[in-house]
mmCIF file of C-alpha atoms in Angstrom:
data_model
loop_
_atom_site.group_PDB
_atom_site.id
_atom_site.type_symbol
_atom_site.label_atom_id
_atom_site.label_comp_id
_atom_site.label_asym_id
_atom_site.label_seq_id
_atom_site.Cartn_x
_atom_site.Cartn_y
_atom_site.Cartn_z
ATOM 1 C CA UNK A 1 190.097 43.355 45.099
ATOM 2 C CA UNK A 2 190.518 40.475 47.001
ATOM 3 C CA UNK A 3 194.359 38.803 47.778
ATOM 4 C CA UNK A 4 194.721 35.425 48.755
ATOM 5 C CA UNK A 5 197.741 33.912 50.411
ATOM 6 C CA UNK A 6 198.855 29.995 50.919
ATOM 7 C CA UNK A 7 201.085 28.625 52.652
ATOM 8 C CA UNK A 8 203.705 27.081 52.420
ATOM 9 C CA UNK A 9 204.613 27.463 48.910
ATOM 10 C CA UNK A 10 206.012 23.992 48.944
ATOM 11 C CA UNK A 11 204.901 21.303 51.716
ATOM 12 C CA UNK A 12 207.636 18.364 51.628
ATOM 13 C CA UNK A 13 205.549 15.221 53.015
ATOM 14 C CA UNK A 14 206.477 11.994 53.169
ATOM 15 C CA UNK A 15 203.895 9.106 51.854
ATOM 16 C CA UNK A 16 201.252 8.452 55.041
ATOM 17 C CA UNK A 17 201.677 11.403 56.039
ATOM 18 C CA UNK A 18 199.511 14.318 57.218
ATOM 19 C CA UNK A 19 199.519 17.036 55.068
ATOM 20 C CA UNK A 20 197.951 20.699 56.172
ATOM 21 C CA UNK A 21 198.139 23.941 53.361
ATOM 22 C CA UNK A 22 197.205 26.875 54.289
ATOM 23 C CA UNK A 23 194.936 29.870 52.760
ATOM 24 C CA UNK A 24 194.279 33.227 53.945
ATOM 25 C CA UNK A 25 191.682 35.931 52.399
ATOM 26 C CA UNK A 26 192.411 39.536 52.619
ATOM 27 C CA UNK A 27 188.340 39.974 53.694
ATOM 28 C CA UNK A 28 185.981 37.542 54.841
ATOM 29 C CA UNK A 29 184.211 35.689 51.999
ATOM 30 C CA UNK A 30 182.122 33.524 54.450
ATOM 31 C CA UNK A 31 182.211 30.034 53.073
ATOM 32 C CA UNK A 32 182.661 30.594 49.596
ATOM 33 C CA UNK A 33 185.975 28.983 48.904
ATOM 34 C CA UNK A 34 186.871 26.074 47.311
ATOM 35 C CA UNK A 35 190.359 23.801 46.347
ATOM 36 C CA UNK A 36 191.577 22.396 43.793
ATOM 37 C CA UNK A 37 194.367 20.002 43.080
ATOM 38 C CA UNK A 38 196.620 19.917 39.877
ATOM 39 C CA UNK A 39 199.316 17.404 38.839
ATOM 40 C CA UNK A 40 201.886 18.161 36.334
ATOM 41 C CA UNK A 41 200.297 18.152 32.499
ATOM 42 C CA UNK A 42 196.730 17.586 33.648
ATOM 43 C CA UNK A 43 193.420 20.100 34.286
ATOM 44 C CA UNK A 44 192.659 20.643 37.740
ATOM 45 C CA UNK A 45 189.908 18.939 39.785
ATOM 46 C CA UNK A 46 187.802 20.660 42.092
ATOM 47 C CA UNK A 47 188.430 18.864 45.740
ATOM 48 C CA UNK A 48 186.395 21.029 47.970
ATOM 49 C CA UNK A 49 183.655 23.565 48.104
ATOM 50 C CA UNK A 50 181.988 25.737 50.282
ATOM 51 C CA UNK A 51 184.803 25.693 52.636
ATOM 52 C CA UNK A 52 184.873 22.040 53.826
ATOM 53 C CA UNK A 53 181.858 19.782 51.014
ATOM 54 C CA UNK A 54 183.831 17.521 49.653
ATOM 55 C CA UNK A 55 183.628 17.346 45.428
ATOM 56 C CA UNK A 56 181.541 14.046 44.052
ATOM 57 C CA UNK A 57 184.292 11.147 43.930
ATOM 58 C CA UNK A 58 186.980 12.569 46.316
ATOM 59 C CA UNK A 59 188.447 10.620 48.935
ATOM 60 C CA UNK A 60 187.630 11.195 52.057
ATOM 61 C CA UNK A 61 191.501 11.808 53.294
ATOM 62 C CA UNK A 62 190.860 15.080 51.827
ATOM 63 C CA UNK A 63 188.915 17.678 53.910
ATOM 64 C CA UNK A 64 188.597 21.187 54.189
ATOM 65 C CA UNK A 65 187.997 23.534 57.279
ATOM 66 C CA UNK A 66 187.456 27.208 57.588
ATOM 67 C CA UNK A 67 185.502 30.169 57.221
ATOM 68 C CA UNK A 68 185.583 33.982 57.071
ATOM 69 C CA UNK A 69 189.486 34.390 56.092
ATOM 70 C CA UNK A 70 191.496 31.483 57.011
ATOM 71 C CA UNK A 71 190.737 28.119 55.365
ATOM 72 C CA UNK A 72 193.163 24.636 55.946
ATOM 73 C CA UNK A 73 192.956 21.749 53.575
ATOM 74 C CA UNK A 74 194.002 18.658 55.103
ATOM 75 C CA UNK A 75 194.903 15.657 53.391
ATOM 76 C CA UNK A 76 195.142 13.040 56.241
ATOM 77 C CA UNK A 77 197.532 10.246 54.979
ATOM 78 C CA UNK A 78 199.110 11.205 51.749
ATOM 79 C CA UNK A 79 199.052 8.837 49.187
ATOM 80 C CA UNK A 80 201.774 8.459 45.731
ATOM 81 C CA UNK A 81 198.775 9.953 43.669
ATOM 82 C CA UNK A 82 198.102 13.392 46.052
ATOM 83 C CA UNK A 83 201.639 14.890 45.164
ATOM 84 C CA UNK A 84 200.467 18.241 43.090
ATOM 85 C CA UNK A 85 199.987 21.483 43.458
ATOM 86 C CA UNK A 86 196.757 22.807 45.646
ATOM 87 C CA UNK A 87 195.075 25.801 44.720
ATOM 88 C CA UNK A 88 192.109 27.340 46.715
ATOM 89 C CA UNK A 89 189.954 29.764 45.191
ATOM 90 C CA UNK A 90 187.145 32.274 46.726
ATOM 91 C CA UNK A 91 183.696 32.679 45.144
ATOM 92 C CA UNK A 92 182.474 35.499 47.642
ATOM 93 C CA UNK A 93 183.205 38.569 45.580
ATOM 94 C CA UNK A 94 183.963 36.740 41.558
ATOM 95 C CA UNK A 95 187.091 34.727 41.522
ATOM 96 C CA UNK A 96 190.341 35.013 42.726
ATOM 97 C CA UNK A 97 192.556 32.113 42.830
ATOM 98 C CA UNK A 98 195.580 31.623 45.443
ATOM 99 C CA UNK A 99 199.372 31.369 44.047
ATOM 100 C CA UNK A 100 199.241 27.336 44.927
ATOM 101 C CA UNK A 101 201.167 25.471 47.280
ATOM 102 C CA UNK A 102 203.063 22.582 45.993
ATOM 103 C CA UNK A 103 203.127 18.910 48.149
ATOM 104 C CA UNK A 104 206.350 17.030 47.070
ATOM 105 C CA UNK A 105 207.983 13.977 48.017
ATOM 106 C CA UNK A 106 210.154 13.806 51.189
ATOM 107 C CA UNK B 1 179.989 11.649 29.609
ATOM 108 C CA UNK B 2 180.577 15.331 30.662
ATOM 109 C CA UNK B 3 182.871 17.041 28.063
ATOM 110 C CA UNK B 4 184.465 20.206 27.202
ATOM 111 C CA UNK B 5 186.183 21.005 24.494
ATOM 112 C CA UNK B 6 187.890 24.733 23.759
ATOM 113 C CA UNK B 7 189.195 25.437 20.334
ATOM 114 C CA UNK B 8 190.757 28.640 18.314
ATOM 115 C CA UNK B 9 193.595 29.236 20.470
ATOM 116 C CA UNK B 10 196.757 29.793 18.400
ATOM 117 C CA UNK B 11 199.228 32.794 17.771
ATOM 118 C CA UNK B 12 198.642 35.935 17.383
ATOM 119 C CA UNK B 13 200.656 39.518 16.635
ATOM 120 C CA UNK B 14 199.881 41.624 19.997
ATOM 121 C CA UNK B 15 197.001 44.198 19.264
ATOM 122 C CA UNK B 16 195.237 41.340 17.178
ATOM 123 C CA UNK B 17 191.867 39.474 18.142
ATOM 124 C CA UNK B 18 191.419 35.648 18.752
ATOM 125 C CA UNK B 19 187.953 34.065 19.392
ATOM 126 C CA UNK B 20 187.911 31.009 21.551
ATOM 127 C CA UNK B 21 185.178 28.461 21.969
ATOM 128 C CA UNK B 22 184.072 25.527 24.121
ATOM 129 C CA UNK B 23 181.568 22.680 22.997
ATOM 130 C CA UNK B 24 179.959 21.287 25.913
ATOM 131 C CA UNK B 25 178.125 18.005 25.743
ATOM 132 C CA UNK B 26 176.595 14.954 28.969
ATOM 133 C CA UNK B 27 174.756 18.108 30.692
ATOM 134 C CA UNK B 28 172.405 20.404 30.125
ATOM 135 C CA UNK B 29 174.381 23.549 29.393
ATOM 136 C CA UNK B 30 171.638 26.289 30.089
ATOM 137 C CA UNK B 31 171.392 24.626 33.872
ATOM 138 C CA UNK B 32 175.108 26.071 34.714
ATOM 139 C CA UNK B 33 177.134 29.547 34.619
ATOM 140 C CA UNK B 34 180.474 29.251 32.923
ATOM 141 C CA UNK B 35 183.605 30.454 33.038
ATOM 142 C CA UNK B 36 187.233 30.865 31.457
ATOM 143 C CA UNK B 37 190.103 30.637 33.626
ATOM 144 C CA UNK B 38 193.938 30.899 31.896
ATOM 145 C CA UNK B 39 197.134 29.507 33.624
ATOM 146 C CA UNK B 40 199.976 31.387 31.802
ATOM 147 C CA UNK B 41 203.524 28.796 31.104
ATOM 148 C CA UNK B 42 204.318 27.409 34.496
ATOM 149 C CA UNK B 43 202.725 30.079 36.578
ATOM 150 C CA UNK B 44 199.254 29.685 38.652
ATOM 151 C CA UNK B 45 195.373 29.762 37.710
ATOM 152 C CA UNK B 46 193.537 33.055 36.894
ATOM 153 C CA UNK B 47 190.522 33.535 36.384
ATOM 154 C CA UNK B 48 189.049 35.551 33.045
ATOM 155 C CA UNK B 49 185.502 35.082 33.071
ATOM 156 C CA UNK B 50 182.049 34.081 33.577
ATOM 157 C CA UNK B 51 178.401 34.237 32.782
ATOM 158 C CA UNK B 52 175.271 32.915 34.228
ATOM 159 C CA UNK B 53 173.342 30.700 32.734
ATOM 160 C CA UNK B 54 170.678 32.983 31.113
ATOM 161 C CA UNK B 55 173.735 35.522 30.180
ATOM 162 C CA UNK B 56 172.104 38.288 32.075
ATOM 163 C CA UNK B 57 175.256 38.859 34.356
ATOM 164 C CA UNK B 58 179.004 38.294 33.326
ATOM 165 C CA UNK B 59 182.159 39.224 34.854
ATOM 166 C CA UNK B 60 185.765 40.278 34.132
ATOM 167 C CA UNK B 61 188.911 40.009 35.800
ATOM 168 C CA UNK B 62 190.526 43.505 35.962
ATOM 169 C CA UNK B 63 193.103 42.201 33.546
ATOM 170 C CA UNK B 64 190.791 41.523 30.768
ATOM 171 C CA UNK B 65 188.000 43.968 31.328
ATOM 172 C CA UNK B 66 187.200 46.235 28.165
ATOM 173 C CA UNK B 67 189.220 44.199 26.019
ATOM 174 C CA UNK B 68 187.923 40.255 26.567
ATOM 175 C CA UNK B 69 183.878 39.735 26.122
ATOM 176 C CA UNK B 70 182.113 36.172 27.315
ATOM 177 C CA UNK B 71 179.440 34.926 25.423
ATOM 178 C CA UNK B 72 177.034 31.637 24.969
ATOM 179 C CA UNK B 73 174.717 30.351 22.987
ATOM 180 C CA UNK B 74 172.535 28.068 24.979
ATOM 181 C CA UNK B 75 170.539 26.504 21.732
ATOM 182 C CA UNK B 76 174.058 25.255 20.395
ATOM 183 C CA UNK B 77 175.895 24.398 24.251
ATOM 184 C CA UNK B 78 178.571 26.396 23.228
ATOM 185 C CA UNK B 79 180.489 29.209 25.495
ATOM 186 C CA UNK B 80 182.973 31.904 23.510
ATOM 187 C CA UNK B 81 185.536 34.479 24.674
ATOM 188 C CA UNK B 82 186.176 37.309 22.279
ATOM 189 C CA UNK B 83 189.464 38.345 22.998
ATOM 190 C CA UNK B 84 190.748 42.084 21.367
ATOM 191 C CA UNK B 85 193.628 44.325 21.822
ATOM 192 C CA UNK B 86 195.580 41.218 22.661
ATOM 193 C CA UNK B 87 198.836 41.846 24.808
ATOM 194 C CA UNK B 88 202.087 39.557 25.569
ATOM 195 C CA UNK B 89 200.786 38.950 29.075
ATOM 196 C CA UNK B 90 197.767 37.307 27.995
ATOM 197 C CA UNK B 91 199.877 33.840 26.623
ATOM 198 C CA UNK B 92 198.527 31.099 28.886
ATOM 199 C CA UNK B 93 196.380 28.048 28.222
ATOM 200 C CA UNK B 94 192.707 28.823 27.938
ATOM 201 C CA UNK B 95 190.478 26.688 29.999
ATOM 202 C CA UNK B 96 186.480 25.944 29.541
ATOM 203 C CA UNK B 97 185.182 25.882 33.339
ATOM 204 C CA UNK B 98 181.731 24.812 34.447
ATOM 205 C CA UNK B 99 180.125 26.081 37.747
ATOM 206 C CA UNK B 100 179.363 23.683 40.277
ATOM 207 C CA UNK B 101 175.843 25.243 41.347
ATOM 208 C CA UNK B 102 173.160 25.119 39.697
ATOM 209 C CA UNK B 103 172.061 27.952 37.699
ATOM 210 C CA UNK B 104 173.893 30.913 39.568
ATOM 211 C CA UNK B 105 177.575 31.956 40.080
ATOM 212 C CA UNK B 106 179.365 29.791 43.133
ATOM 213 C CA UNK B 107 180.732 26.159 44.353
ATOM 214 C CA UNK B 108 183.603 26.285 42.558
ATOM 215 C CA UNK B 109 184.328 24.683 38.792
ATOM 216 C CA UNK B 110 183.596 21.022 38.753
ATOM 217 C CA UNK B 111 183.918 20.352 35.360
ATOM 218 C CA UNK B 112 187.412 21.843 33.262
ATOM 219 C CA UNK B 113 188.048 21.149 29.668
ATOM 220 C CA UNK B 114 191.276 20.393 28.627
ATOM 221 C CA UNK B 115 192.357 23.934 27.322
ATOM 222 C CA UNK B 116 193.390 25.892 24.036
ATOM 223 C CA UNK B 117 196.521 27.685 23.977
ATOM 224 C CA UNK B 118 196.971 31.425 23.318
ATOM 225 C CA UNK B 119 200.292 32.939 22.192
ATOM 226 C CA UNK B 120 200.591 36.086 21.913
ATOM 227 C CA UNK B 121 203.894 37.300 20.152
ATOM 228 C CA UNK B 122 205.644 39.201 17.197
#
């Protein structure tokens, strides 16, 4: 089975900031890994996949980097709307999503 | 417009069965695999299940596996989840997922539906 990790559980950014999460894999699973974002009461949106392809209609502040078993989403000047909680997510071996690591307000 | 929509969540005694569904409409539902991922009350995403597009391989998370079954019909773009020997642990809010590639498993889940919630309780 595979274990995912993020970090840090909660990232406290201020607005214009530069945001970086973390997300380790317990085996390689290439570039099959994707993030999501989720705000409080809504369904989350796919943000990036296969590692660093950003989704149709996402900013480009958002990218992703990584491959084998440590991934970084980057979200390079954080805006009122980006405060959520991040998951990623590998596709290598089924599914397995992270635990989430939530960007609040400095 | 792309839409998912689950229905037959509700509650249920543990032990019990509950059937969900998901109407899909604005693609062409036998192009995609599926999936059904739950997020239990304030706690993260799992993921239960998914099938390919021509049902010929489906998957389980280890929670689920012998109890939950996946399921399509392509002629009426609807996805199911047969869910038996329900437990406690399996209250969470039941979400429709569409893959992102086309045809096969992988890319992530571009398209969610708004979810159907599933208590399970005494």
């Amino acid at each position: 089975e595979i274990m995912m990790t993020q970090s840090p559980p909660t990232l406290s950014v201020s607005p214009g900031e530069r945001a970086t999460l973390s997300c380790r894999v317990s085996q390689s699973v290439s570039s099959n890994l994707a993030w999501y974002q989720q705000k409080p009461g809504q369904v989350p949106r796919l943000l990036i996949f296969g590692a660093s392809s950003r989704a149709t209609g996402i900013p480009v502040r958002f990218s992703g980097s990584g491959s084998g078993t440590e991934f970084t989403l980057t979200i390079s000047s954080l805006q009122s709307e980006d405060f959520a909680v991040y998951y990623c997510q590998q596709y290598h071996i089924w599914w397995t999503f992270g635990p989430g690591t939530k960007v609040e307000i400095k | 417009e792309v839409q998912l929509v689950e229905s037959g969540g509700g509650l249920v005694q543990p032990g019990r069965s509950l059937r969900l569904s998901c109407g899909v409409s604005g693609f062409t539902f036998d192009d995609y695999a599926m999936h059904w991922v739950r997020q239990a009350p304030g706690k993260g995403l799992e993921w239960v299940s998914g099938i390919t597009w021509d049902s010929l391989t489906k998957g389980y998370a280890d929670s689920v596996k012998g109890r939950f079954t996946i399921s399509r019909d392509n002629a009426k773009n609807s996805l199911y989840l047969q869910m038996n020997s329900l437990r406690p642990e399996d209250t969470a809010f039941y979400y429709c997922t569409k893959n992102n590639r086309f045809r096969y498993f992988g890319g992530g889940m571009d398209v969610w539906g708004q979810g159907t919630t599933v208590t399970v309780s005494s």
